[in-house]
Amino acid sequence: MKFPQCLMLIPLVLAALFSFSWATSPHQNFLHCLSLRSNDSSSFSKLIFTPTNSSYESVLDSTIWNLRFRSADVPKPLVIVTPTQISHIQATIHCSRKHGLQTRTRSGGHDYEGLSFVARVPFVVIDLVKFRSVDVDVENRVAWVQSGATLGELYYRIAEKSKTLAFPAAVFHTIGVGGHISGGGFGSLFRKYGLAGDNVIDVQFIDVNGRTLNRKSMGKDLFWAIRGGGGGSFGIVLAWKLSLVHVPATVTACTVSRTLEQNATELVHRWQYIAHDLPDEVYPTIALRGFNSTVIAFFSSMFLGTIGEFLPLMEHRFPELGLTRKDCAEMSWIQSILLSNGIQNQPLEILLNSSSRVPIVTPSYKVKSDYVKKPISETGLNGLFSRLTDEAAASTTVILIAYGGIMDRIAKNATPFPHRAGNLYKIFYDVGWQETDSIHSERYLDWARMAYNYMTPLVSKSPRQAYINFRDLDIGSNNIGYTSYAQARIWGRKYFKDNFKKLVRVKTRIDPTNFFRHEQSIPPLY
Ligand SMILES: Cc1cc2nc3c(=O)[nH]c(=O)nc-3n(C[C@H](O)[C@H](O)[C@H](O)COP(=O)(O)OP(=O)(O)OC[C@H]3O[C@@H](n4cnc5c(N)ncnc54)[C@H](O)[C@@H]3O)c2cc1C
Ligand SMILES: *[C@@H]1O[C@H](CO)[C@@H](O)[C@H](O)[C@H]1NC(C)=O
Ligand SMILES: *[C@@H]1O[C@H](CO)[C@@H](O)[C@H](O)[C@H]1NC(C)=O
Ligand SMILES: *[C@@H]1O[C@H](CO)[C@@H](O)[C@H](O)[C@H]1NC(C)=O
Ligand SMILES: *[C@@H]1O[C@H](CO)[C@@H](O)[C@H](O)[C@H]1NC(C)=O
Ligand SMILES: *[C@@H]1O[C@H](CO)[C@@H](O)[C@H](O)[C@H]1NC(C)=O
């Protein structure tokens, strides 16, 4: 019986082999479809890359900063499209749907799980690298910025026109505007002005049917969902109209470091009671790093004002830290951005160079996040510190970011981002390493999971909250096919708490067939 069965398989095998060379494979059909859909097919074809094009790899790698996603065993897109016109995006969506290909949208490529350029099904990347204009209107204090621009480009264009305007988003200059704002986006101004998503006043959006929508035509709920509900679920945001915020001409940046021998444990413990209640103008953080057998705690603050104003405040609120004038420096807000990137001696133009890597970021990394509602005891802190001196934690930084300020006063359902009042601080575990191969990675990933496990009783519970922009697939993910509401709710509640339900409702209306999807996209209710 075995022999004839084998023979019967031969035609099938041959057919499968041939389908790769015939113009009937899904991606050949997809490319053919694109050429039919474009009114200028010769210039559009210059924007389309398949593995046979010599520049495919450099285009793909151009914004893959996390080297663990560059290795050969990571699945690659069949096609990368770098549109320059809305019609190119519409054609790509249309042809992907028609030929059963998934699409991933990439702006700055910083997704911590690589979801903008990695998928386990045949897929196409829409790379917005050419949608990066920034238009700043100082008089009206607004800016239109396209999703493919970096935060560095946005900040540079604002600073070019005004020393006292800024935008409240992350300090790392290579991050893309598109993914960042989609997930909320916080930085050194968030205790004063809230998240990037809180400061969006209009958008240009493309839905699954290729319709272009703005704030008015998309309706309140979709405008709510795309300002914090995470990228890649609802459609493609092409551009954002931002409300710019005021910063003083002089800001102050201070850092004091203390080792365990210099009472770091007591000081971190004390900080938990103080930082949350500091004025909105202060951005207090602690970076914890293992060094040989000790831990160094770097107490940093950015203050919207002068050293002369800041020192008496800290002397009054946190005398134990012993902050002095020599720990601080005055600068413009844009210089504080360079400082946070470790490029303070470079000309501002470095912010326009999207191929210049942030020097303080390790080649490979994995992140996790937590929220803390009650101060952690010294014993609890020491348990984390002892793990930070493990060899596998060599290049890891754990950062505590104080909450409070305006975050306590914005309603939990104002945007999808629910982590507002009730949180003392957020923890960001940035597990980094120097090696780029997958064998070493496992050791560091294990350390990350072990440390996160240790923290369970010390942080928020039911759900254990997490921040979508610090994406972590360990907390739950969707299936490749159908995913039930109950399954998605596991990770969804952690990122969005009660707002998850409304995100599912919006998704069901705008993209009922779940075309825009990935491992942690909002599922529709079927
Ligand atoms: C070194 C580093 C530092 C960071 N620091 C901070 C920080 O201080 N504060 C903070 O809040 N976050 C921080 N992040 C996280 C960062 O905000 C997120 O990774 C963010 O999603 C990155 O945006 P992107 O455009 O670069 O990413 P991408 O990888 O391009 O996109 C991220 C997700 O959004 C989707 N997406 C991208 N563009 C669009 C679009 N135009 N429309 C719809 N969906 C889209 C993608 O498909 C993907 O699912 C940091 C990340 C890194 C790597
Ligand atoms: C193609 O169509 C788009 C709009 O659909 C238009 O903006 C563009 O100018 C057209 N290009 C050419 C070469 O006709
Ligand atoms: C990639 O190769 C195809 C087929 O040779 C060609 O039509 C297309 O223009 C190339 N793309 C780029 C960006 O050069
Ligand atoms: C650490 O704290 C102890 C007791 O509070 C104090 O005596 C000591 O001087 C402190 N050490 C440093 C380096 O500040
Ligand atoms: C850690 O120890 C190594 C040798 O064991 C030494 O070379 C290095 O300078 C030490 N690092 C710090 C920060 O003390
Ligand atoms: C941009 O940065 C890269 C990498 O650091 C560097 O090689 C290049 O010269 C820079 N380009 C400009 C124009 O500064």
XYZ file of C-alpha atoms and ligand atoms in Angstrom:
649
model
C 0.000 0.000 0.000
C 2.861 2.346 0.763
C 4.375 2.337 -2.683
C 1.363 3.565 -4.720
C 0.723 6.274 -2.154
C 4.210 7.566 -2.697
C 3.692 7.668 -6.424
C 0.488 9.576 -5.993
C 2.351 12.261 -4.098
C 4.777 12.964 -6.914
C 2.486 15.214 -8.959
C 1.685 17.184 -5.817
C 5.352 17.680 -5.001
C 6.062 18.765 -8.555
C 3.165 21.178 -8.509
C 4.431 22.660 -5.269
C 7.921 23.068 -6.714
C 6.627 24.698 -9.851
C 4.391 27.109 -8.055
C 7.520 28.962 -6.938
C 8.749 29.589 -10.436
C 5.388 30.162 -12.133
C 3.797 33.545 -11.871
C 1.108 31.941 -9.730
C 2.789 32.133 -6.302
C 0.987 34.564 -3.992
C 3.722 37.123 -4.056
C 4.095 37.086 -7.853
C 0.365 37.618 -8.106
C 0.677 40.349 -5.519
C 3.406 42.104 -7.522
C 1.377 41.781 -10.696
C -1.632 43.259 -8.895
C 0.481 46.213 -7.708
C 1.668 46.946 -11.220
C -1.944 46.996 -12.456
C -3.089 49.258 -9.647
C -0.536 52.003 -10.111
C -0.894 54.830 -12.621
C 2.921 55.184 -12.804
C 4.071 51.579 -12.590
C 7.659 52.264 -13.650
C 8.395 54.694 -10.829
C 6.350 52.632 -8.335
C 8.438 49.551 -9.138
C 11.515 51.424 -7.844
C 9.837 51.454 -4.447
C 9.257 47.692 -4.310
C 11.890 45.297 -2.978
C 11.944 41.500 -3.054
C 14.865 39.280 -1.954
C 16.080 39.265 -5.574
C 16.772 43.015 -5.458
C 20.312 43.688 -4.252
C 19.173 46.441 -1.894
C 16.463 44.303 -0.209
C 18.632 43.484 2.786
C 19.869 47.012 3.420
C 16.309 48.350 3.174
C 15.059 45.677 5.586
C 17.910 46.176 8.058
C 17.869 49.982 7.908
C 15.734 50.308 11.049
C 16.344 46.939 12.714
C 18.293 48.212 15.719
C 17.805 45.138 17.880
C 20.299 42.716 16.375
C 18.477 39.637 17.641
C 15.951 40.326 14.858
C 18.599 40.469 12.124
C 19.678 36.846 12.363
C 19.090 34.455 9.450
C 16.511 32.342 11.325
C 14.140 35.306 11.722
C 11.384 35.173 9.035
C 11.703 37.887 6.395
C 9.035 39.677 4.325
C 8.304 38.484 0.763
C 8.112 42.103 -0.331
C 8.967 45.508 1.137
C 7.111 48.516 -0.250
C 8.413 52.019 0.523
C 5.480 54.164 -0.660
C 5.799 57.845 -1.538
C 2.099 58.417 -2.275
C -1.135 57.484 -0.580
C -2.149 55.603 -3.733
C 0.841 53.253 -3.234
C -0.415 52.383 0.242
C -3.961 51.878 -0.997
C -2.685 49.589 -3.761
C -0.568 47.582 -1.303
C -3.503 47.053 1.068
C -5.816 46.116 -1.802
C -3.399 43.628 -3.383
C -2.370 42.072 -0.041
C -6.015 41.412 0.802
C -6.727 40.046 -2.645
C -3.809 37.596 -2.510
C -4.041 36.596 1.128
C -0.836 38.222 2.339
C -0.498 39.838 5.745
C 0.973 43.335 5.939
C 3.071 44.887 8.668
C 3.451 48.663 8.866
C 6.841 49.996 9.878
C 7.629 53.552 10.932
C 10.797 53.622 13.057
C 11.173 49.842 13.534
C 11.706 50.054 17.314
C 9.033 47.544 18.253
C 10.596 45.551 21.101
C 9.324 42.247 19.628
C 10.032 43.247 16.026
C 6.337 43.049 15.064
C 6.658 45.760 12.401
C 8.949 43.602 10.254
C 8.734 39.971 11.490
C 5.777 37.625 10.951
C 5.348 33.868 10.928
C 3.087 33.921 7.853
C 3.802 35.158 4.286
C 3.828 38.948 4.599
C 4.565 42.347 3.069
C 6.158 45.283 4.907
C 4.786 48.767 4.250
C 7.778 50.847 5.287
C 6.896 54.518 5.826
C 10.539 55.595 5.606
C 9.629 58.072 2.845
C 6.690 59.594 4.735
C 8.724 61.765 7.085
C 7.900 65.433 6.587
C 7.654 67.679 9.646
C 5.788 70.997 9.458
C 6.054 73.256 12.491
C 3.709 76.210 12.944
C 5.137 78.217 15.838
C 2.411 80.841 15.851
C -0.366 78.330 16.406
C 1.852 75.974 18.432
C 1.070 72.966 16.283
C 3.001 70.613 14.011
C 1.989 68.117 11.338
C 4.399 65.209 11.328
C 4.328 62.114 9.143
C 4.663 58.715 10.798
C 7.996 57.767 9.217
C 9.804 60.727 10.790
C 11.932 60.035 13.863
C 11.399 61.812 17.161
C 14.850 63.352 16.603
C 13.671 64.943 13.352
C 10.544 66.243 15.056
C 12.518 67.749 17.953
C 15.113 69.264 15.617
C 12.466 70.962 13.466
C 10.747 72.385 16.546
C 14.041 73.615 18.075
C 15.028 75.168 14.758
C 12.059 77.518 15.094
C 11.652 77.922 18.837
C 13.714 77.345 21.984
C 10.633 77.341 24.182
C 8.403 74.872 22.367
C 8.677 71.093 22.606
C 6.639 67.915 22.270
C 6.154 65.451 25.140
C 7.442 62.121 23.772
C 10.372 59.742 24.346
C 13.952 60.997 24.585
C 15.503 58.366 22.251
C 15.874 60.173 18.969
C 15.750 57.216 16.554
C 12.231 56.103 17.617
C 9.596 56.432 14.892
C 6.700 58.817 15.378
C 4.169 56.286 13.979
C 4.604 53.379 16.386
C 5.460 55.586 19.345
C 2.321 57.715 19.398
C 0.174 54.677 18.529
C 1.182 53.155 21.882
C 0.895 56.315 24.009
C 4.520 57.453 24.232
C 6.126 58.963 27.310
C 9.290 60.962 27.882
C 10.840 63.578 30.123
C 7.796 65.901 29.899
C 5.096 63.343 30.732
C 4.531 64.395 34.358
C 3.932 67.933 33.117
C 2.044 67.383 29.857
C 1.042 63.708 29.655
C 1.763 61.270 26.849
C 2.428 61.953 23.180
C -1.004 60.458 22.413
C -2.639 62.892 24.843
C -1.333 65.773 22.711
C -2.605 64.733 19.279
C -5.309 66.945 17.768
C -5.838 65.441 14.323
C -4.586 62.611 12.115
C -4.475 61.360 8.556
C -5.450 57.683 8.551
C -5.948 54.918 5.966
C -8.375 52.094 6.702
C -8.596 48.548 5.396
C -10.701 49.704 2.416
C -8.147 52.336 1.465
C -10.306 55.227 2.645
C -8.409 58.228 4.020
C -9.957 59.517 7.226
C -9.294 62.378 9.610
C -10.421 63.097 13.154
C -13.819 64.288 12.043
C -14.606 61.643 9.444
C -13.319 58.706 11.512
C -15.530 59.396 14.516
C -14.704 59.800 18.202
C -14.077 56.168 19.090
C -11.517 55.426 16.386
C -9.731 58.707 17.150
C -9.655 57.540 20.778
C -8.304 54.073 19.901
C -5.366 55.091 17.717
C -3.834 57.363 20.384
C -2.632 54.598 22.706
C -4.273 51.336 21.627
C -1.022 50.151 20.028
C 0.109 50.193 16.396
C -0.876 47.647 13.779
C -4.497 46.964 14.845
C -6.779 49.515 13.208
C -5.177 50.763 10.012
C -2.280 53.017 9.077
C -1.791 56.460 10.572
C 0.036 58.479 7.948
C 0.402 61.765 9.816
C -0.359 63.377 13.153
C -1.248 66.957 14.055
C 0.422 67.678 17.378
C -0.191 70.305 19.982
C 3.218 71.692 20.997
C 3.954 72.528 24.632
C 5.874 75.261 26.393
C 9.299 74.651 27.962
C 11.500 77.279 29.638
C 14.656 78.382 27.793
C 16.705 76.791 30.587
C 16.171 73.318 31.992
C 18.310 71.482 34.539
C 19.597 67.910 34.367
C 21.105 66.269 37.478
C 22.541 62.836 38.203
C 23.916 61.416 41.450
C 25.174 57.848 41.681
C 25.342 55.694 44.814
C 26.564 52.126 45.257
C 25.126 49.639 47.739
C 28.038 50.539 50.037
C 26.911 54.163 49.819
C 23.408 53.288 51.029
C 21.810 52.916 47.583
C 19.170 50.565 49.036
C 17.992 53.064 51.681
C 17.957 55.877 49.119
C 15.963 53.932 46.521
C 13.569 52.906 49.265
C 13.129 56.517 50.345
C 12.745 57.762 46.745
C 9.577 55.679 46.411
C 7.879 57.895 49.000
C 9.116 61.188 47.549
C 9.363 61.117 43.746
C 5.659 60.686 42.966
C 4.780 63.895 44.874
C 7.469 66.139 43.380
C 6.119 69.042 41.282
C 4.998 68.328 37.697
C 8.117 70.167 36.448
C 10.421 67.365 37.679
C 11.053 64.094 35.820
C 12.652 61.809 38.431
C 14.142 58.437 37.452
C 16.542 55.892 38.913
C 18.687 53.667 36.691
C 20.003 50.530 38.419
C 22.991 48.685 37.027
C 25.007 45.743 38.376
C 28.779 46.205 38.468
C 30.915 43.303 39.633
C 29.474 42.527 43.052
C 27.707 45.812 43.707
C 24.813 47.779 42.220
C 25.011 51.422 41.227
C 21.862 53.528 41.455
C 21.874 56.609 39.225
C 19.355 59.136 40.580
C 18.503 61.481 37.718
C 16.099 64.343 37.315
C 15.202 66.695 34.552
C 13.709 69.928 35.859
C 11.903 72.629 33.886
C 13.768 75.561 35.414
C 17.176 76.605 36.728
C 19.627 74.953 39.133
C 18.973 77.818 41.535
C 15.302 76.842 41.670
C 15.832 73.092 41.737
C 18.458 72.670 44.494
C 16.400 74.191 47.331
C 13.432 72.058 46.260
C 15.470 68.839 46.485
C 17.187 69.955 49.686
C 13.731 70.315 51.188
C 12.082 67.177 49.767
C 14.959 64.701 49.544
C 17.880 65.883 51.750
C 19.168 62.288 52.141
C 20.247 62.291 48.487
C 22.703 65.138 49.120
C 22.275 66.675 45.651
C 24.752 69.491 44.973
C 25.326 72.050 42.245
C 28.162 70.013 40.729
C 25.746 67.116 40.055
C 23.639 69.378 37.832
C 23.916 71.265 34.559
C 21.730 73.876 32.889
C 20.919 73.596 29.190
C 18.176 74.040 26.606
C 15.477 71.361 26.367
C 16.850 70.120 23.031
C 20.307 69.743 24.633
C 18.719 67.640 27.363
C 17.530 65.303 24.587
C 21.096 64.940 23.273
C 22.327 64.311 26.822
C 19.761 61.538 27.373
C 20.977 59.856 24.185
C 24.609 60.047 25.265
C 25.480 62.370 22.350
C 25.733 65.699 24.195
C 28.948 66.699 22.398
C 27.513 66.299 18.914
C 25.977 69.006 16.723
C 22.162 69.111 16.800
C 22.123 67.854 13.196
C 22.831 64.360 14.497
C 19.104 64.270 15.249
C 18.482 64.317 11.489
C 20.732 61.334 10.896
C 18.450 58.350 11.271
C 21.317 55.922 10.728
C 23.210 57.061 13.824
C 22.672 54.538 16.546
C 21.955 55.700 20.102
C 25.255 54.833 21.823
C 23.722 53.874 25.154
C 21.597 51.105 23.608
C 23.131 47.593 23.607
C 23.227 45.567 20.339
C 20.592 43.038 21.537
C 17.832 43.486 24.089
C 14.568 42.268 25.588
C 12.344 44.430 27.752
C 9.577 44.063 30.316
C 7.591 46.557 32.355
C 5.790 46.812 35.689
C 3.807 49.333 37.691
C 4.306 49.830 41.429
C 1.447 50.959 43.660
C 2.956 50.432 47.125
C 6.569 51.100 48.105
C 8.728 47.963 47.947
C 10.547 47.066 51.191
C 14.336 47.205 51.442
C 14.376 43.404 51.569
C 12.335 43.289 48.370
C 14.680 45.754 46.655
C 17.745 43.817 47.773
C 16.379 40.683 46.113
C 16.309 42.547 42.780
C 19.753 44.045 43.377
C 21.340 40.662 44.089
C 19.952 39.399 40.749
C 21.432 42.438 39.000
C 24.898 41.280 40.004
C 24.420 37.941 38.168
C 26.750 37.505 35.253
C 23.721 37.164 32.908
C 22.612 40.672 33.909
C 25.878 42.194 32.698
C 24.443 44.934 30.472
C 21.003 45.157 32.020
C 19.512 48.399 33.290
C 16.409 48.542 35.445
C 14.832 51.985 35.369
C 12.293 53.348 37.833
C 10.209 56.184 36.372
C 8.177 58.269 38.804
C 4.478 58.733 38.103
C 2.270 61.475 39.523
C 1.943 64.974 38.099
C -0.679 65.332 35.369
C -0.774 61.530 34.955
C -2.803 61.429 38.186
C -5.296 63.957 36.813
C -6.050 62.510 33.358
C -9.004 60.090 33.409
C -8.143 56.396 32.974
C -10.441 56.169 29.945
C -9.415 59.455 28.286
C -7.279 57.370 25.901
C -6.681 53.578 25.783
C -3.646 54.054 28.077
C -5.038 53.204 31.552
C -2.004 53.620 33.824
C -2.817 56.964 35.408
C -3.704 57.679 39.082
C -2.723 55.059 41.648
C 0.749 54.281 40.344
C 3.832 55.424 42.268
C 6.211 54.561 39.464
C 6.807 52.365 36.448
C 9.624 49.829 36.180
C 11.349 49.306 32.859
C 13.578 46.217 32.679
C 15.990 46.750 29.806
C 17.841 43.459 29.560
C 20.716 44.074 27.173
C 23.643 42.078 25.881
C 26.598 42.436 23.546
C 26.450 39.110 21.676
C 24.255 38.909 18.581
C 23.797 35.128 18.208
C 20.684 33.259 19.308
C 22.535 30.835 21.593
C 23.671 33.591 23.929
C 20.270 35.249 23.755
C 18.576 32.370 25.606
C 20.674 32.954 28.690
C 19.702 36.628 28.909
C 16.064 35.940 28.087
C 16.027 33.432 30.958
C 17.455 36.058 33.286
C 14.753 38.530 32.227
C 11.989 36.003 32.960
C 13.544 34.991 36.261
C 13.852 38.621 37.460
C 10.266 39.374 36.335
C 9.072 36.312 38.201
C 10.865 37.433 41.340
C 9.072 40.811 41.179
C 5.555 39.295 41.005
C 4.506 39.841 44.644
C 6.011 43.351 44.739
C 4.169 44.996 41.828
C 0.624 45.585 40.479
C -1.699 42.559 40.421
C -4.974 41.398 38.807
C -3.994 42.327 36.227
C -0.228 42.746 36.445
C -0.056 45.958 34.390
C 2.322 46.466 31.476
C 3.020 49.194 28.918
C 2.222 48.356 25.285
C 5.197 50.276 23.875
C 7.449 48.065 26.021
C 6.028 45.147 24.100
C 6.537 41.734 25.674
C 5.110 38.596 24.042
C 5.754 36.594 27.238
C 2.599 38.083 28.793
C 0.350 36.473 26.172
C -0.263 36.567 22.449
C -2.718 35.795 19.670
C -2.813 32.638 17.562
C -1.782 32.746 13.925
C -5.408 31.963 13.004
C -8.527 32.751 15.028
C -7.999 34.186 18.513
C -10.834 34.261 21.015
C -11.698 37.341 23.031
C -10.876 35.390 26.207
C -7.367 34.581 24.987
C -6.563 38.126 23.819
C -7.999 39.503 27.058
C -5.095 37.885 28.953
C -2.518 40.293 27.517
C -5.106 42.947 26.611
C -6.140 43.617 30.221
C -2.497 44.023 31.253
C -1.886 46.735 28.689
C -5.304 48.403 28.701
C -7.269 47.272 31.773
C -10.966 48.133 31.284
C -10.247 49.996 28.038
C -9.586 46.680 26.282
C -13.336 46.090 25.758
C -13.780 49.383 23.924
C -10.707 48.714 21.768
C -12.304 45.424 20.672
C -15.544 47.254 19.803
C -13.669 49.824 17.695
C -11.669 47.099 15.971
C -14.833 45.129 15.151
C -16.287 48.183 13.431
C -13.223 49.451 11.504
C -11.548 46.160 10.518
C -14.082 43.332 10.996
C -12.129 40.812 8.889
C -8.998 41.376 11.003
C -6.743 42.316 8.100
C -4.432 44.444 10.284
C -3.163 41.893 12.758
C -0.139 40.596 14.628
C 0.760 38.681 17.784
C -0.695 41.379 20.044
C -3.186 43.181 17.821
C -6.701 43.881 19.092
C -8.999 41.096 17.797
C -12.503 41.780 16.412
C -15.547 40.032 17.893
C -16.874 37.655 15.283
C 15.934 52.200 22.420
C 14.472 52.375 22.690
C 14.047 53.295 23.624
C 12.697 53.486 23.885
N 12.303 54.428 24.795
C 10.992 54.674 24.984
C 10.550 55.684 25.875
O 11.349 56.367 26.518
N 9.225 55.913 26.006
C 8.308 55.184 25.310
O 7.117 55.449 25.451
N 8.691 54.195 24.478
C 10.001 53.941 24.298
N 10.388 52.956 23.430
C 9.361 52.129 22.791
C 8.813 52.768 21.523
O 7.980 53.853 21.854
C 7.975 51.716 20.776
O 8.795 50.644 20.412
C 7.304 52.309 19.540
O 6.246 51.486 19.129
C 8.288 52.495 18.428
O 7.737 53.146 17.324
P 8.410 52.881 15.889
O 7.638 53.619 14.885
O 9.872 53.110 15.966
O 8.206 51.310 15.791
P 7.689 50.278 14.685
O 8.437 49.034 15.008
O 7.796 50.826 13.315
O 6.151 50.104 15.049
C 5.685 49.619 16.292
C 4.273 49.034 16.127
O 3.390 50.023 15.588
C 2.924 49.638 14.296
N 3.008 50.833 13.447
C 4.134 51.464 13.038
N 3.831 52.542 12.320
C 2.486 52.619 12.265
C 1.591 53.528 11.659
N 2.032 54.569 10.959
N 0.257 53.311 11.796
C -0.201 52.244 12.497
N 0.618 51.346 13.098
C 1.954 51.528 12.981
C 3.860 48.546 13.841
O 3.242 47.677 12.907
C 4.200 47.867 15.149
O 3.140 47.020 15.548
C 11.745 52.723 23.172
C 12.168 51.785 22.243
C 13.515 51.591 21.993
C 13.940 50.545 21.020
C -1.268 58.841 -9.464
O -2.452 59.017 -8.702
C -2.274 59.793 -7.548
C -3.615 59.869 -6.812
O -4.385 58.740 -7.057
C -1.805 61.185 -7.887
O -1.570 61.922 -6.703
C -0.508 61.076 -8.677
O -0.116 62.355 -9.087
C -0.710 60.184 -9.874
N 0.564 60.019 -10.543
C 0.707 60.120 -11.871
C 2.107 59.919 -12.385
O -0.215 60.351 -12.594
C 13.586 44.957 -8.036
O 13.635 44.065 -9.117
C 12.515 44.151 -10.013
C 12.650 43.032 -11.035
O 13.911 43.055 -11.622
C 12.473 45.535 -10.639
O 11.355 45.657 -11.508
C 12.378 46.570 -9.553
O 12.405 47.876 -10.072
C 13.520 46.387 -8.557
N 13.319 47.274 -7.431
C 14.147 48.280 -7.154
C 13.846 49.079 -5.928
O 15.111 48.537 -7.833
C 24.758 55.214 55.295
O 23.769 55.286 56.305
C 24.320 55.209 57.630
C 23.171 55.114 58.625
O 22.037 55.822 58.183
C 25.207 56.425 57.859
O 25.766 56.370 59.124
C 26.313 56.435 56.816
O 27.085 57.589 56.940
C 25.730 56.364 55.403
N 26.821 56.183 54.442
C 26.993 56.980 53.395
C 28.153 56.651 52.488
O 26.254 57.916 53.145
C 34.989 44.848 37.796
O 35.979 43.853 37.983
C 36.918 43.745 36.928
C 37.891 42.618 37.243
O 37.299 41.627 38.012
C 37.667 45.080 36.790
O 38.566 45.003 35.693
C 36.663 46.198 36.536
O 37.318 47.438 36.510
C 35.599 46.217 37.633
N 34.576 47.183 37.264
C 34.134 48.113 38.097
C 33.117 49.048 37.570
O 34.500 48.192 39.244
C 25.195 59.428 10.139
O 25.600 58.454 11.096
C 26.373 57.398 10.570
C 26.577 56.358 11.651
O 26.983 56.947 12.846
C 27.679 57.965 10.031
O 28.458 56.937 9.479
C 27.359 59.015 8.979
O 28.563 59.639 8.549
C 26.409 60.074 9.504
N 26.004 60.942 8.425
C 25.969 62.276 8.531
C 25.504 63.021 7.337
O 26.303 62.850 9.549
